[in-house]
Amino acid sequence: MQKVAIVTDSACDITEELQRQWDINILNFAITVDGNCYTERVDFTPQQYYDILRTASGIPSTAHITMFQFLELYGSYDEQGYTDVILVTINATGSATNDAAQLALRQFKAENPESTLNVHIIDSRTYSFGYGGPVCRAAEMIAEGRPVEQVITYLKDTFSRVEILLTAYTLKYIKQSGRVSAAAAFAGDLLGLRPIISLIDGESVVRSKVRGDKQVLPALVRYAKDHKDGQTPYSIGTTNWENGERLAALCEQEMGYPPERVFYLGCAITTNTGPDAIAIVYQGPSRG
């Protein structure tokens, strides 16, 4: 009989409610802001992090989940008699977390040759609820008794489709993150331009620019509607709940069905966009 653990990291933006509901183990990132070290999901909520960002004098830095943390994790599940661990990580090109998990697994196998624990490490290729949502569905599938292989196939197929479309209402933080040049950020803020940015397989691309805050939501909906694959589920990520609900209503009006959920954007996204941002997470065509 299979005994399966679902594990991910805190950049997934899964709510505490969903975490408890589906018994998901979330490993928390450490974040340093102005010399102060915090643990995501422990020391602050997303809303509190927005306030930290607004008053920070420097760019926050994030420490990846370490190899030693993963070694302890594998050992614990092995001792508890688990047959499988499905571990989904933040996009591997943007964090060393996936590499640390792989290195730890090789060492664990070398040190425990008799272990029958199967560890399946999956690179989500994305951020935020782009993998948080599929991880919740994977946990639900395990609860339904689905085979591990079927769950892994579902995750890999979904991650080959996930796209995130977002914008920030100020370019200060995007300039600091290097997503746009300082000159472009200055000119953009001066002219009231808002970049519509896609995140696909870890790569950020400015798809268009709109002038004025009122044009942001319609532009997001137009692009997502044109690039979304059929009637697949989508979600809204936001730093402002009322704005998120406005985008959800507009999406439902244009797409014909509501988002799966509205959620608060966490550190992985907002460290780069700043505390005034909004996003649509959806599935496009498969990229293989």
mmCIF file of C-alpha atoms in Angstrom:
data_model
loop_
_atom_site.group_PDB
_atom_site.id
_atom_site.type_symbol
_atom_site.label_atom_id
_atom_site.label_comp_id
_atom_site.label_asym_id
_atom_site.label_seq_id
_atom_site.Cartn_x
_atom_site.Cartn_y
_atom_site.Cartn_z
ATOM 1 C CA MET A 1 0.000 0.000 0.000
ATOM 2 C CA GLN A 2 1.377 3.393 -0.963
ATOM 3 C CA LYS A 3 2.068 6.020 1.684
ATOM 4 C CA VAL A 4 2.813 9.298 -0.054
ATOM 5 C CA ALA A 5 3.988 12.688 1.193
ATOM 6 C CA ILE A 6 3.458 15.863 -0.819
ATOM 7 C CA VAL A 7 6.182 18.445 -0.200
ATOM 8 C CA THR A 8 6.854 21.884 -1.665
ATOM 9 C CA ASP A 9 8.430 25.207 -0.705
ATOM 10 C CA SER A 10 6.925 28.419 0.583
ATOM 11 C CA ALA A 11 7.099 30.290 -2.723
ATOM 12 C CA CYS A 12 4.037 28.226 -3.752
ATOM 13 C CA ASP A 13 1.639 30.721 -2.100
ATOM 14 C CA ILE A 14 -0.607 27.913 -0.847
ATOM 15 C CA THR A 15 -2.794 29.238 1.962
ATOM 16 C CA GLU A 16 -2.614 27.749 5.446
ATOM 17 C CA GLU A 17 -6.175 26.527 4.977
ATOM 18 C CA LEU A 18 -5.288 24.567 1.837
ATOM 19 C CA GLN A 19 -2.092 23.298 3.439
ATOM 20 C CA ARG A 20 -4.053 21.825 6.345
ATOM 21 C CA GLN A 21 -6.833 20.510 4.122
ATOM 22 C CA TRP A 22 -4.485 18.486 1.914
ATOM 23 C CA ASP A 23 -1.720 17.761 4.460
ATOM 24 C CA ILE A 24 1.012 19.429 2.399
ATOM 25 C CA ASN A 25 4.471 19.830 3.906
ATOM 26 C CA ILE A 26 5.779 23.306 3.051
ATOM 27 C CA LEU A 27 9.450 24.141 3.577
ATOM 28 C CA ASN A 28 9.898 27.827 4.359
ATOM 29 C CA PHE A 29 12.411 30.146 2.734
ATOM 30 C CA ALA A 30 14.552 32.470 4.833
ATOM 31 C CA ILE A 31 14.463 36.112 3.717
ATOM 32 C CA THR A 32 16.852 38.869 4.732
ATOM 33 C CA VAL A 33 15.686 42.491 4.594
ATOM 34 C CA ASP A 34 17.970 45.331 5.720
ATOM 35 C CA GLY A 35 20.038 42.896 7.788
ATOM 36 C CA ASN A 36 17.001 41.333 9.480
ATOM 37 C CA CYS A 37 16.373 37.632 8.817
ATOM 38 C CA TYR A 38 12.804 36.370 8.553
ATOM 39 C CA THR A 39 11.192 33.010 7.852
ATOM 40 C CA GLU A 40 8.397 33.124 5.304
ATOM 41 C CA ARG A 41 4.969 31.986 6.597
ATOM 42 C CA VAL A 42 6.321 32.075 10.174
ATOM 43 C CA ASP A 43 7.413 35.657 10.851
ATOM 44 C CA PHE A 44 4.942 37.482 8.628
ATOM 45 C CA THR A 45 1.846 37.177 6.477
ATOM 46 C CA PRO A 46 1.905 38.280 2.817
ATOM 47 C CA GLN A 47 0.235 41.555 3.779
ATOM 48 C CA GLN A 48 2.853 42.202 6.462
ATOM 49 C CA TYR A 49 5.587 41.511 3.925
ATOM 50 C CA TYR A 50 4.169 44.227 1.682
ATOM 51 C CA ASP A 51 4.659 46.692 4.544
ATOM 52 C CA ILE A 52 8.222 45.424 5.038
ATOM 53 C CA LEU A 53 8.911 46.011 1.332
ATOM 54 C CA ARG A 54 7.548 49.556 1.448
ATOM 55 C CA THR A 55 9.954 50.562 4.209
ATOM 56 C CA ALA A 56 12.996 48.514 3.109
ATOM 57 C CA SER A 57 16.062 50.487 2.088
ATOM 58 C CA GLY A 58 17.647 47.600 0.173
ATOM 59 C CA ILE A 59 16.591 44.653 -1.992
ATOM 60 C CA PRO A 60 15.528 41.608 0.058
ATOM 61 C CA SER A 61 17.501 38.411 -0.481
ATOM 62 C CA THR A 62 16.222 34.850 -0.202
ATOM 63 C CA ALA A 63 18.189 31.798 0.935
ATOM 64 C CA HIS A 64 17.268 28.540 -0.791
ATOM 65 C CA ILE A 65 16.222 25.403 1.084
ATOM 66 C CA THR A 66 19.494 23.653 1.932
ATOM 67 C CA MET A 67 20.761 20.197 1.105
ATOM 68 C CA PHE A 68 20.884 19.405 4.830
ATOM 69 C CA GLN A 69 17.216 20.289 5.263
ATOM 70 C CA PHE A 70 16.349 17.895 2.465
ATOM 71 C CA LEU A 71 18.525 15.147 3.955
ATOM 72 C CA GLU A 72 16.636 15.454 7.236
ATOM 73 C CA LEU A 73 13.352 15.430 5.340
ATOM 74 C CA TYR A 74 14.141 12.221 3.440
ATOM 75 C CA GLY A 75 15.398 10.514 6.583
ATOM 76 C CA SER A 76 12.255 11.434 8.500
ATOM 77 C CA TYR A 77 9.916 10.091 5.825
ATOM 78 C CA ASP A 78 12.005 6.933 5.500
ATOM 79 C CA GLU A 79 11.768 6.293 9.240
ATOM 80 C CA GLN A 80 8.001 6.819 9.147
ATOM 81 C CA GLY A 81 7.580 4.140 6.490
ATOM 82 C CA TYR A 82 6.582 6.317 3.562
ATOM 83 C CA THR A 83 6.830 4.688 0.151
ATOM 84 C CA ASP A 84 7.023 7.926 -1.852
ATOM 85 C CA VAL A 85 7.760 11.626 -1.530
ATOM 86 C CA ILE A 86 6.577 13.915 -4.308
ATOM 87 C CA LEU A 87 8.662 17.065 -3.969
ATOM 88 C CA VAL A 88 7.782 20.081 -6.129
ATOM 89 C CA THR A 89 10.167 23.032 -6.121
ATOM 90 C CA ILE A 90 10.170 26.618 -7.272
ATOM 91 C CA ASN A 91 11.491 27.163 -10.813
ATOM 92 C CA ALA A 92 14.998 25.684 -10.881
ATOM 93 C CA THR A 93 16.486 28.469 -13.008
ATOM 94 C CA GLY A 94 15.584 31.052 -10.373
ATOM 95 C CA SER A 95 16.570 29.172 -7.213
ATOM 96 C CA ALA A 96 19.146 26.584 -6.097
ATOM 97 C CA THR A 97 16.457 24.720 -4.142
ATOM 98 C CA ASN A 98 15.913 22.043 -6.792
ATOM 99 C CA ASP A 99 19.671 21.425 -7.092
ATOM 100 C CA ALA A 100 19.950 21.091 -3.306
ATOM 101 C CA ALA A 101 17.119 18.557 -3.288
ATOM 102 C CA GLN A 102 18.828 16.510 -6.017
ATOM 103 C CA LEU A 103 22.213 16.573 -4.258
ATOM 104 C CA ALA A 104 20.608 15.561 -0.972
ATOM 105 C CA LEU A 105 18.825 12.653 -2.637
ATOM 106 C CA ARG A 106 22.070 11.305 -4.086
ATOM 107 C CA GLN A 107 23.724 11.514 -0.684
ATOM 108 C CA PHE A 108 20.719 9.954 1.053
ATOM 109 C CA LYS A 109 20.771 6.976 -1.325
ATOM 110 C CA ALA A 110 24.520 6.540 -0.849
ATOM 111 C CA GLU A 111 24.166 6.585 2.937
ATOM 112 C CA ASN A 112 20.999 4.455 3.019
ATOM 113 C CA PRO A 113 21.354 1.759 0.345
ATOM 114 C CA GLU A 114 18.654 -0.405 1.964
ATOM 115 C CA SER A 115 16.020 2.339 1.919
ATOM 116 C CA THR A 116 12.949 1.685 -0.221
ATOM 117 C CA LEU A 117 11.808 5.320 -0.140
ATOM 118 C CA ASN A 118 11.109 6.737 -3.605
ATOM 119 C CA VAL A 119 11.683 10.500 -3.896
ATOM 120 C CA HIS A 120 10.283 12.213 -6.991
ATOM 121 C CA ILE A 121 11.764 15.713 -7.421
ATOM 122 C CA ILE A 122 9.863 17.891 -9.875
ATOM 123 C CA ASP A 123 10.897 21.314 -11.149
ATOM 124 C CA SER A 124 7.691 23.351 -11.377
ATOM 125 C CA ARG A 125 9.286 25.690 -13.946
ATOM 126 C CA THR A 126 7.223 28.498 -12.426
ATOM 127 C CA TYR A 127 6.404 30.553 -9.332
ATOM 128 C CA SER A 128 3.638 31.236 -6.826
ATOM 129 C CA PHE A 129 0.263 29.534 -7.307
ATOM 130 C CA GLY A 130 1.514 28.521 -10.746
ATOM 131 C CA TYR A 131 2.690 25.450 -8.869
ATOM 132 C CA GLY A 132 0.784 25.920 -5.638
ATOM 133 C CA GLY A 133 -2.508 25.112 -7.354
ATOM 134 C CA PRO A 134 -1.259 21.945 -9.087
ATOM 135 C CA VAL A 135 0.397 20.785 -5.842
ATOM 136 C CA CYS A 136 -2.979 21.053 -4.081
ATOM 137 C CA ARG A 137 -4.598 19.028 -6.866
ATOM 138 C CA ALA A 138 -1.799 16.449 -6.618
ATOM 139 C CA ALA A 139 -2.460 16.085 -2.877
ATOM 140 C CA GLU A 140 -6.151 15.676 -3.628
ATOM 141 C CA MET A 141 -5.353 12.954 -6.170
ATOM 142 C CA ILE A 142 -3.256 11.102 -3.596
ATOM 143 C CA ALA A 143 -6.132 11.352 -1.103
ATOM 144 C CA GLU A 144 -8.377 9.807 -3.783
ATOM 145 C CA GLY A 145 -5.993 6.866 -4.015
ATOM 146 C CA ARG A 146 -4.564 7.676 -7.439
ATOM 147 C CA PRO A 147 -1.242 5.976 -8.312
ATOM 148 C CA VAL A 148 1.920 8.036 -7.803
ATOM 149 C CA GLU A 149 2.822 7.715 -11.492
ATOM 150 C CA GLN A 150 -0.507 9.273 -12.506
ATOM 151 C CA VAL A 151 0.025 12.191 -10.118
ATOM 152 C CA ILE A 152 3.535 12.822 -11.437
ATOM 153 C CA THR A 153 2.283 12.755 -15.030
ATOM 154 C CA TYR A 154 -0.420 15.276 -14.117
ATOM 155 C CA LEU A 155 2.111 17.620 -12.485
ATOM 156 C CA LYS A 156 4.626 17.506 -15.328
ATOM 157 C CA ASP A 157 1.919 18.057 -17.940
ATOM 158 C CA THR A 158 0.456 20.991 -16.009
ATOM 159 C CA PHE A 159 3.854 22.621 -15.463
ATOM 160 C CA SER A 160 4.462 22.449 -19.205
ATOM 161 C CA ARG A 161 1.395 24.673 -19.622
ATOM 162 C CA VAL A 162 1.466 27.140 -16.713
ATOM 163 C CA GLU A 163 1.885 30.819 -17.540
ATOM 164 C CA ILE A 164 1.809 33.831 -15.225
ATOM 165 C CA LEU A 165 0.836 37.273 -16.462
ATOM 166 C CA LEU A 166 1.416 40.198 -14.119
ATOM 167 C CA THR A 167 2.041 43.872 -13.716
ATOM 168 C CA ALA A 168 3.196 46.276 -11.033
ATOM 169 C CA TYR A 169 1.669 49.677 -10.337
ATOM 170 C CA THR A 170 5.098 51.186 -9.730
ATOM 171 C CA LEU A 171 8.302 50.323 -11.583
ATOM 172 C CA LYS A 172 10.662 50.990 -8.678
ATOM 173 C CA TYR A 173 10.963 47.356 -7.623
ATOM 174 C CA ILE A 174 10.991 45.916 -11.138
ATOM 175 C CA LYS A 175 13.891 48.278 -11.887
ATOM 176 C CA GLN A 176 15.771 46.993 -8.822
ATOM 177 C CA SER A 177 15.154 43.381 -9.847
ATOM 178 C CA GLY A 178 16.552 44.045 -13.324
ATOM 179 C CA ARG A 179 13.322 43.184 -15.153
ATOM 180 C CA VAL A 180 13.452 46.628 -16.838
ATOM 181 C CA SER A 181 16.278 49.154 -17.118
ATOM 182 C CA ALA A 182 16.532 52.142 -14.787
ATOM 183 C CA ALA A 183 15.969 54.508 -17.710
ATOM 184 C CA ALA A 184 12.892 52.617 -18.872
ATOM 185 C CA ALA A 185 11.529 52.512 -15.327
ATOM 186 C CA PHE A 186 12.023 56.252 -14.867
ATOM 187 C CA ALA A 187 10.368 57.044 -18.197
ATOM 188 C CA GLY A 188 7.593 54.532 -17.529
ATOM 189 C CA ASP A 189 6.708 55.980 -14.136
ATOM 190 C CA LEU A 190 6.876 59.508 -15.548
ATOM 191 C CA LEU A 191 4.464 58.608 -18.359
ATOM 192 C CA GLY A 192 2.283 56.344 -16.232
ATOM 193 C CA LEU A 193 3.216 53.236 -18.248
ATOM 194 C CA ARG A 194 2.537 49.800 -16.788
ATOM 195 C CA PRO A 195 4.348 46.767 -18.268
ATOM 196 C CA ILE A 196 2.351 43.584 -18.871
ATOM 197 C CA ILE A 197 4.891 40.851 -18.092
ATOM 198 C CA SER A 198 4.683 37.116 -18.713
ATOM 199 C CA LEU A 199 6.577 34.531 -16.659
ATOM 200 C CA ILE A 200 7.015 31.295 -18.609
ATOM 201 C CA ASP A 201 9.580 28.637 -17.717
ATOM 202 C CA GLY A 202 11.367 31.148 -15.519
ATOM 203 C CA GLU A 203 11.757 33.747 -18.255
ATOM 204 C CA SER A 204 10.148 37.181 -17.891
ATOM 205 C CA VAL A 205 9.089 39.018 -21.048
ATOM 206 C CA VAL A 206 7.374 42.401 -21.346
ATOM 207 C CA ARG A 207 4.440 41.642 -23.657
ATOM 208 C CA SER A 208 2.985 45.128 -23.842
ATOM 209 C CA LYS A 209 2.726 48.442 -22.019
ATOM 210 C CA VAL A 210 -0.424 50.323 -21.109
ATOM 211 C CA ARG A 211 -0.805 53.907 -19.976
ATOM 212 C CA GLY A 212 -2.597 54.512 -16.695
ATOM 213 C CA ASP A 213 -3.783 52.218 -13.928
ATOM 214 C CA LYS A 214 -7.294 51.941 -15.380
ATOM 215 C CA GLN A 215 -5.947 50.112 -18.432
ATOM 216 C CA VAL A 216 -4.108 47.440 -16.451
ATOM 217 C CA LEU A 217 -6.921 45.001 -15.676
ATOM 218 C CA PRO A 218 -8.467 45.026 -19.182
ATOM 219 C CA ALA A 219 -5.002 44.474 -20.688
ATOM 220 C CA LEU A 220 -4.336 41.502 -18.396
ATOM 221 C CA VAL A 221 -7.675 39.940 -19.263
ATOM 222 C CA ARG A 222 -7.237 40.429 -23.015
ATOM 223 C CA TYR A 223 -3.830 38.789 -23.070
ATOM 224 C CA ALA A 224 -4.815 35.892 -20.800
ATOM 225 C CA LYS A 225 -7.995 35.244 -22.769
ATOM 226 C CA ASP A 226 -6.032 35.130 -26.034
ATOM 227 C CA HIS A 227 -3.340 32.798 -24.666
ATOM 228 C CA LYS A 228 -5.272 30.585 -22.232
ATOM 229 C CA ASP A 229 -5.944 27.021 -23.380
ATOM 230 C CA GLY A 230 -9.715 26.521 -23.575
ATOM 231 C CA GLN A 231 -11.719 26.309 -20.363
ATOM 232 C CA THR A 232 -8.782 25.384 -18.155
ATOM 233 C CA PRO A 233 -8.779 26.715 -14.567
ATOM 234 C CA TYR A 234 -7.100 30.004 -13.707
ATOM 235 C CA SER A 235 -6.412 31.998 -10.542
ATOM 236 C CA ILE A 236 -5.894 35.623 -9.560
ATOM 237 C CA GLY A 237 -2.918 36.715 -7.465
ATOM 238 C CA THR A 238 -2.969 40.152 -5.867
ATOM 239 C CA THR A 239 -1.512 42.401 -3.198
ATOM 240 C CA ASN A 240 -4.806 44.270 -2.881
ATOM 241 C CA TRP A 241 -7.889 42.127 -2.286
ATOM 242 C CA GLU A 242 -10.414 44.585 -3.761
ATOM 243 C CA ASN A 243 -8.338 44.919 -6.909
ATOM 244 C CA GLY A 244 -8.099 41.143 -7.128
ATOM 245 C CA GLU A 245 -11.869 40.830 -6.905
ATOM 246 C CA ARG A 246 -12.268 43.439 -9.644
ATOM 247 C CA LEU A 247 -9.960 41.447 -11.899
ATOM 248 C CA ALA A 248 -11.805 38.231 -11.031
ATOM 249 C CA ALA A 249 -15.136 39.787 -12.009
ATOM 250 C CA LEU A 250 -13.725 41.123 -15.266
ATOM 251 C CA CYS A 251 -12.197 37.732 -16.094
ATOM 252 C CA GLU A 252 -15.496 35.969 -15.436
ATOM 253 C CA GLN A 253 -17.305 38.464 -17.652
ATOM 254 C CA GLU A 254 -14.853 38.021 -20.541
ATOM 255 C CA MET A 255 -14.011 34.336 -20.185
ATOM 256 C CA GLY A 256 -17.413 33.023 -19.194
ATOM 257 C CA TYR A 257 -16.407 31.342 -15.941
ATOM 258 C CA PRO A 258 -14.860 32.491 -12.637
ATOM 259 C CA PRO A 259 -11.305 31.987 -11.387
ATOM 260 C CA GLU A 260 -10.591 28.954 -9.249
ATOM 261 C CA ARG A 261 -9.475 31.292 -6.480
ATOM 262 C CA VAL A 262 -8.061 34.685 -5.572
ATOM 263 C CA PHE A 263 -4.914 34.606 -3.436
ATOM 264 C CA TYR A 264 -2.315 36.963 -1.985
ATOM 265 C CA LEU A 265 0.988 37.076 -3.860
ATOM 266 C CA GLY A 266 3.922 35.980 -1.716
ATOM 267 C CA CYS A 267 7.580 36.902 -1.437
ATOM 268 C CA ALA A 268 8.855 35.218 -4.605
ATOM 269 C CA ILE A 269 6.763 37.491 -6.832
ATOM 270 C CA THR A 270 6.499 40.665 -4.773
ATOM 271 C CA THR A 271 10.212 40.943 -4.002
ATOM 272 C CA ASN A 272 10.558 41.587 -7.748
ATOM 273 C CA THR A 273 7.313 43.468 -8.459
ATOM 274 C CA GLY A 274 6.918 45.369 -5.221
ATOM 275 C CA PRO A 275 3.896 45.506 -2.891
ATOM 276 C CA ASP A 276 1.470 46.825 -5.513
ATOM 277 C CA ALA A 277 1.030 44.089 -8.091
ATOM 278 C CA ILE A 278 -1.571 41.819 -9.651
ATOM 279 C CA ALA A 279 -1.380 38.629 -11.708
ATOM 280 C CA ILE A 280 -3.334 35.975 -13.575
ATOM 281 C CA VAL A 281 -2.125 32.369 -13.399
ATOM 282 C CA TYR A 282 -3.460 30.230 -16.239
ATOM 283 C CA GLN A 283 -2.647 27.308 -18.528
ATOM 284 C CA GLY A 284 -1.578 27.831 -22.118
ATOM 285 C CA PRO A 285 -0.710 25.241 -24.772
ATOM 286 C CA SER A 286 1.760 22.535 -23.767
ATOM 287 C CA ARG A 287 5.429 23.416 -24.231
ATOM 288 C CA GLY A 288 6.504 19.792 -23.780
#
